[in-house]
PDB file of C-alpha atoms in Angstrom:
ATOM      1  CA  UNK A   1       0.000   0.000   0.000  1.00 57.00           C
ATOM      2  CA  UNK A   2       1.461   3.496  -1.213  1.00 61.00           C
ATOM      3  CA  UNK A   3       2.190   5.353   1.555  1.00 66.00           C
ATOM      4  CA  UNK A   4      -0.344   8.646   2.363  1.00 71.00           C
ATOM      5  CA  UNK A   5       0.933  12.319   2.513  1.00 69.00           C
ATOM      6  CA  UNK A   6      -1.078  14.908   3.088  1.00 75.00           C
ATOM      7  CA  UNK A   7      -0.414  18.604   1.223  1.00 74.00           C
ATOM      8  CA  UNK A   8       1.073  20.963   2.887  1.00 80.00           C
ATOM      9  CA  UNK A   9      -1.270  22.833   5.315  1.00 86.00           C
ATOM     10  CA  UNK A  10      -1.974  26.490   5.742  1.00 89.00           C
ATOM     11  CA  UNK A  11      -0.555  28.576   9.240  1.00 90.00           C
ATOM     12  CA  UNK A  12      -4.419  28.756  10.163  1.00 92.00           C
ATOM     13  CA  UNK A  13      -4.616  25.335   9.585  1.00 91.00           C
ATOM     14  CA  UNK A  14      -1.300  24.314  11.732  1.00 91.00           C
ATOM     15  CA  UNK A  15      -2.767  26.179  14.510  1.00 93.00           C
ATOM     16  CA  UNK A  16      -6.519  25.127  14.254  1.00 93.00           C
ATOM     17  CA  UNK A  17      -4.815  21.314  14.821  1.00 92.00           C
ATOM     18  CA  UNK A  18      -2.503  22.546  18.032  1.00 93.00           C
ATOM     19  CA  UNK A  19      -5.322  24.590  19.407  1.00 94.00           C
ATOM     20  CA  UNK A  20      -7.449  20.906  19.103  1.00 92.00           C
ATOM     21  CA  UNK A  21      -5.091  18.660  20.329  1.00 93.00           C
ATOM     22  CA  UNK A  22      -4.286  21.197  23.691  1.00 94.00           C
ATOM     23  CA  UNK A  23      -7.540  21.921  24.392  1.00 93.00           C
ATOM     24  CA  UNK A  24     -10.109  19.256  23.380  1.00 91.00           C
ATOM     25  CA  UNK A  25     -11.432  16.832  26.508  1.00 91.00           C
ATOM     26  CA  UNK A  26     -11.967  13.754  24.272  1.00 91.00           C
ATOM     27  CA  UNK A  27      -8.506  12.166  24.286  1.00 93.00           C
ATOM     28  CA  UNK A  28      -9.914  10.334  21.126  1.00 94.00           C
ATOM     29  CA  UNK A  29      -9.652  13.577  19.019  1.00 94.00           C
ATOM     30  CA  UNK A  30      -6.318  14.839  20.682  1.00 95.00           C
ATOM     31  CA  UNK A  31      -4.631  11.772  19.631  1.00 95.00           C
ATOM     32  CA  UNK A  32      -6.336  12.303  15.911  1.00 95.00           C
ATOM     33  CA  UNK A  33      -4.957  15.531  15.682  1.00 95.00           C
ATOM     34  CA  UNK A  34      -1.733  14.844  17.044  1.00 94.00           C
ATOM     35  CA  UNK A  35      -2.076  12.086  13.407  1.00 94.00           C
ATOM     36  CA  UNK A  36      -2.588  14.691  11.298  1.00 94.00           C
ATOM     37  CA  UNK A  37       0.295  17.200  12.696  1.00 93.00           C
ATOM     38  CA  UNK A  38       2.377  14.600  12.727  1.00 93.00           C
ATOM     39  CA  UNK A  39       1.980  14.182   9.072  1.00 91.00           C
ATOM     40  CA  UNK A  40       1.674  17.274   8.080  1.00 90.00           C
ATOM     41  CA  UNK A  41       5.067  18.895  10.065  1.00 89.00           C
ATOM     42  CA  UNK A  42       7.217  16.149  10.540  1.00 89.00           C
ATOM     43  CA  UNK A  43       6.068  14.837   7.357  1.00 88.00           C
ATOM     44  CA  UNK A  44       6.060  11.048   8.639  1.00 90.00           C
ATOM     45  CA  UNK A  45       4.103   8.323   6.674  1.00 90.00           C
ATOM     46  CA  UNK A  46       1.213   6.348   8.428  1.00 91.00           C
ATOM     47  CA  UNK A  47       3.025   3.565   9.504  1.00 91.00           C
ATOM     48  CA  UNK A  48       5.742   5.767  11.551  1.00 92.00           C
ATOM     49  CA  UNK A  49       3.121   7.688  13.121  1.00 94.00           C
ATOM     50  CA  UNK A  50       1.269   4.648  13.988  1.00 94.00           C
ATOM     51  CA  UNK A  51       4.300   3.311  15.880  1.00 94.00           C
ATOM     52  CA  UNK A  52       4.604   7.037  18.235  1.00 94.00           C
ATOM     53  CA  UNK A  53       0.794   7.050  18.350  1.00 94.00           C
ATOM     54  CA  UNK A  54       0.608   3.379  19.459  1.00 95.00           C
ATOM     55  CA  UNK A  55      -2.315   3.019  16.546  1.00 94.00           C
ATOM     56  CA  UNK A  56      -2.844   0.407  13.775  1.00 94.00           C
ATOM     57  CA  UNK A  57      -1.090   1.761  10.084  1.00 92.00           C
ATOM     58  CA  UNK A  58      -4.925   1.071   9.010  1.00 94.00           C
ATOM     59  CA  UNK A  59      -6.376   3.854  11.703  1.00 94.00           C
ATOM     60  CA  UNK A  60      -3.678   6.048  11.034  1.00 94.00           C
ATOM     61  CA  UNK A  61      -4.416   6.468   7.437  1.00 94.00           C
ATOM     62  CA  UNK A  62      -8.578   6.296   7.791  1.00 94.00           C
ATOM     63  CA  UNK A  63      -8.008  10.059   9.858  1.00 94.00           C
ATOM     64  CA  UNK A  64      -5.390  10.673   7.570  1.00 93.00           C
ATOM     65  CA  UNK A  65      -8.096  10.363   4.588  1.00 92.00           C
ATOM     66  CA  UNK A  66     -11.021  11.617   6.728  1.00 93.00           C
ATOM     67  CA  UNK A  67      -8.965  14.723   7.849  1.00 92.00           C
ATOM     68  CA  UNK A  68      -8.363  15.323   4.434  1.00 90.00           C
ATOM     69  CA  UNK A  69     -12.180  15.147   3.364  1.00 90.00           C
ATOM     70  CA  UNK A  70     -13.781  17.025   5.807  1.00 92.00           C
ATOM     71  CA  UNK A  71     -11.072  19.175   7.942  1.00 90.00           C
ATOM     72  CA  UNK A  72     -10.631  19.459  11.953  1.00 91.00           C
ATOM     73  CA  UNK A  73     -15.111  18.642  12.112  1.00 91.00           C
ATOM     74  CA  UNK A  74     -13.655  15.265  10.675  1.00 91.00           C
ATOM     75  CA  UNK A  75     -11.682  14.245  13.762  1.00 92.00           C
ATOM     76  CA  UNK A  76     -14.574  13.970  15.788  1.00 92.00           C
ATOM     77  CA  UNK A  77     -16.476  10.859  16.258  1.00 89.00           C
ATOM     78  CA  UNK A  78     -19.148  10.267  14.072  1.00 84.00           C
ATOM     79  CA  UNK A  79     -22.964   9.947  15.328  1.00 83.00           C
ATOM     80  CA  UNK A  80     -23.518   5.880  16.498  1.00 80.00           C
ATOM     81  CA  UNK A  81     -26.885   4.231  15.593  1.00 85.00           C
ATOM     82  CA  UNK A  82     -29.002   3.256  18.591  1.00 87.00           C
ATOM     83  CA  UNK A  83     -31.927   4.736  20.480  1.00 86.00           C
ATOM     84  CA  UNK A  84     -30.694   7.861  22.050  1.00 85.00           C
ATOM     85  CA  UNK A  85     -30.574   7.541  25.828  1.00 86.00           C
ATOM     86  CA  UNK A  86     -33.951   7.339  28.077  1.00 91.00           C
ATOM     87  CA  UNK A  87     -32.195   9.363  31.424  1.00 92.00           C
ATOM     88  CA  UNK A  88     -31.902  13.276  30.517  1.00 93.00           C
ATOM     89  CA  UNK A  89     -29.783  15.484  31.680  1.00 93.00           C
ATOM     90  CA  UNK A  90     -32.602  16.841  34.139  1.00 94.00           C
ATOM     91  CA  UNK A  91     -33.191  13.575  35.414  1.00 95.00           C
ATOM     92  CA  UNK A  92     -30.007  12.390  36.122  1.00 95.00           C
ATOM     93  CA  UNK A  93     -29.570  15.647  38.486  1.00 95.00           C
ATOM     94  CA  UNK A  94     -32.571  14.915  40.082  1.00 96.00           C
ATOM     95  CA  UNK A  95     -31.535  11.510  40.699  1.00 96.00           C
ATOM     96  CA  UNK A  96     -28.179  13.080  42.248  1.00 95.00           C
ATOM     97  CA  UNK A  97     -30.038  15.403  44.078  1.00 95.00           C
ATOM     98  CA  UNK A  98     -32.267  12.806  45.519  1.00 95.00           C
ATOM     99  CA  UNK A  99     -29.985  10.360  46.691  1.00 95.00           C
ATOM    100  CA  UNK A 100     -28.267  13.372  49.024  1.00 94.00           C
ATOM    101  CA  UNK A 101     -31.474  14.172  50.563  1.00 94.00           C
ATOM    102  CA  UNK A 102     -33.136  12.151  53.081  1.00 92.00           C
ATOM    103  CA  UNK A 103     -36.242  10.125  52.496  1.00 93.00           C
ATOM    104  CA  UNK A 104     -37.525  11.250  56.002  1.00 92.00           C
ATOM    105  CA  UNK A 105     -36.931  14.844  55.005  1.00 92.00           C
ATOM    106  CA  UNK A 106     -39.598  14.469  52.116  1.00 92.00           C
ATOM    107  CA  UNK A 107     -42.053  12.539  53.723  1.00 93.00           C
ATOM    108  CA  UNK A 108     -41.149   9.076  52.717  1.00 93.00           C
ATOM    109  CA  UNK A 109     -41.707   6.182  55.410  1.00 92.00           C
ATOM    110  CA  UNK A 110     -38.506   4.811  55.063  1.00 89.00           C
ATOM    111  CA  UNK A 111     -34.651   5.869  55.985  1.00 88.00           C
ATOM    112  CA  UNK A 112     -32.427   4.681  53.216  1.00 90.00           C
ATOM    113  CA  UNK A 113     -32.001   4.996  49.995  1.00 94.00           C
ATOM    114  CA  UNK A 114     -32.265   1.849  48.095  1.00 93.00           C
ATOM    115  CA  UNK A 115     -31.759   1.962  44.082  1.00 94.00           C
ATOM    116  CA  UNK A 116     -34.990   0.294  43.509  1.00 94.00           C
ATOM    117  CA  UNK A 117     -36.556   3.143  45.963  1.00 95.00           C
ATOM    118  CA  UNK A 118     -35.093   5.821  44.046  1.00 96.00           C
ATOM    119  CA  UNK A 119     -36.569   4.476  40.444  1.00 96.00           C
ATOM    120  CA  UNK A 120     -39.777   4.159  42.295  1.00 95.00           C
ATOM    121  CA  UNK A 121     -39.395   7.769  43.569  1.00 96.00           C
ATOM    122  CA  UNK A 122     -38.395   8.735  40.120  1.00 96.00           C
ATOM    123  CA  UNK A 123     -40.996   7.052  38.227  1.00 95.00           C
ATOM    124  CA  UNK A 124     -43.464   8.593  39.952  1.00 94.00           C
ATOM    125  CA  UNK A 125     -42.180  12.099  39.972  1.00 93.00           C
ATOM    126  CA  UNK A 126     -40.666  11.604  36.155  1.00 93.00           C
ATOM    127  CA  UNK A 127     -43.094   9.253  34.451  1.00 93.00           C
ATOM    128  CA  UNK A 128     -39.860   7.295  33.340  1.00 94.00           C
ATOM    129  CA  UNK A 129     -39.494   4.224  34.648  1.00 95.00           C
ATOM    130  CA  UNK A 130     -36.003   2.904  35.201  1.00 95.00           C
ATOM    131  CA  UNK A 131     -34.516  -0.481  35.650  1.00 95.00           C
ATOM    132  CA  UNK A 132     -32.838  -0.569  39.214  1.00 95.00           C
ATOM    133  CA  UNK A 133     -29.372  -1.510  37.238  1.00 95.00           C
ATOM    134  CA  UNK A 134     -29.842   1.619  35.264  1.00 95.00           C
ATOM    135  CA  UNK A 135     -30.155   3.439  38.593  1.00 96.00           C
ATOM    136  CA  UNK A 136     -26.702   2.183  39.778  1.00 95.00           C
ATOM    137  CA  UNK A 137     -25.257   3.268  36.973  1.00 95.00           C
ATOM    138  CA  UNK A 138     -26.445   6.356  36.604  1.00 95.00           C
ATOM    139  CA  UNK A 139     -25.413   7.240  40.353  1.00 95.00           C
ATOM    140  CA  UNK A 140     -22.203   5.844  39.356  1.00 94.00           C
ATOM    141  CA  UNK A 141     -21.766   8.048  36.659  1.00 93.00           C
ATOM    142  CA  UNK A 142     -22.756  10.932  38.738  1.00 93.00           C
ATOM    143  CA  UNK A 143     -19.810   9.323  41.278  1.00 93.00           C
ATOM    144  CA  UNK A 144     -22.118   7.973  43.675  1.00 92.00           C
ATOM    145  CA  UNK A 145     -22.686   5.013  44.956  1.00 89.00           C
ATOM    146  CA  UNK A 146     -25.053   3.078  47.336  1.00 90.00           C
ATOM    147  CA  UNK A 147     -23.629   0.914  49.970  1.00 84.00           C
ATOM    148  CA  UNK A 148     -25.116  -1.031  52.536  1.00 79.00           C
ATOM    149  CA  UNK A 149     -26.318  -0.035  55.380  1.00 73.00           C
ATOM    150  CA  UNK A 150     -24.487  -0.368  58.904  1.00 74.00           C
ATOM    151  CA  UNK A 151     -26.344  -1.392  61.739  1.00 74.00           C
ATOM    152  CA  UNK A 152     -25.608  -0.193  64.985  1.00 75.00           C
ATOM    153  CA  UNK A 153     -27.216  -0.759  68.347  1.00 75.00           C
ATOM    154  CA  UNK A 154     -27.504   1.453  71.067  1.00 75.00           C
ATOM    155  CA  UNK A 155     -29.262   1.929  73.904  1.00 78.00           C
ATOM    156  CA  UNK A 156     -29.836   5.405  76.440  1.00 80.00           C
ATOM    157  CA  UNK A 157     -28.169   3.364  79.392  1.00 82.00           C
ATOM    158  CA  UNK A 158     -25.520   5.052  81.059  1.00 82.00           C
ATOM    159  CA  UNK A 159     -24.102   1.511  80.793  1.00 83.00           C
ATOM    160  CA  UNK A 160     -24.645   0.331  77.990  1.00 80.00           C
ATOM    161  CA  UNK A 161     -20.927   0.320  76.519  1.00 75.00           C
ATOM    162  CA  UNK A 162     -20.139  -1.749  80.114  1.00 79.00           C
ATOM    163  CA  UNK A 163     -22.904  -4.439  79.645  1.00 79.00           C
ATOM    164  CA  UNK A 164     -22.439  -4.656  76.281  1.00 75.00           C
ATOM    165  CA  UNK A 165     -18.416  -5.554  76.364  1.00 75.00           C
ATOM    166  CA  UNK A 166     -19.213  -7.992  79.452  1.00 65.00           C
TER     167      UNK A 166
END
């Protein structure tokens, strides 16, 4: 396979590509345009960039080609198929928001948390009914989690602690 080269690029263009690869949060894309510099300054064929880039030759030159057919909007991932998902944005903050809050403190009859409490809760404040797995994983994208509870007993006698350890 002949090796790809891509023409010489434009100062704005140079630039547009640094300004990507320092500033964009998807890794994915900072990699990409780190590709495409690397090609187009150092003037290195796919397979050598693949090597610094720790890529397949075959990736390399498919953002070579795509780079080259539709500019820096190329480097981005393209839309996947797939229902879009069911959780907005406003729900997953309500879900956050929910599990810091009490249950007592809104007038539920119960003390904990539970994930299957919470898409109960949900569902009937939302409509949207949740699978409790869902829940988790939400809360865990949110960098939450729920843990078990810890059971403690006590008691209001002075001497308690003595009675108990005896």
């Amino acid at each position: 396979m002949h090796p790809i080269c891509l023409d010489a690029l434009s100062p704005e263009q140079l630039s547009e590509l640094d300004q990507l690869y320092h500033t964009s949060p998807d890794p994915r894309v900072r990699i990409r345009a780190l590709m495409i510099l690397l090609s187009a300054e150092r003037r290195l064929v796919a397979a050598e960039i693949a090597a610094i880039v720790r890529q397949h030759g075959e990736t390399v030159r498919r953002w070579l080609v795509r780079y080259a057919a539709e500019g820096t909007a190329g480097l981005a991932d393209a839309s996947r198929s797939g229902t879009p998902p069911k959780a907005s944005p406003a729900y997953r903050a309500r879900l956050l928001e929910l599990v810091r809050r009490r249950p007592r403190a809104l007038g539920l009859p119960f003390s904990l948390w539970t994930a299957a409490r919470l898409a109960d809760h949900l569902a009937g404040e939302t409509g949207l009914r949740m699978s409790v797995p869902s829940v988790q994983r939400l809360l865990r994208a949110g960098g939450m989690a729920l843990s078990r509870p810890q059971h403690t007993i006590t008691s209001p006698d002075p001497d308690y602690a003595l009675k108990k350890d005896g």
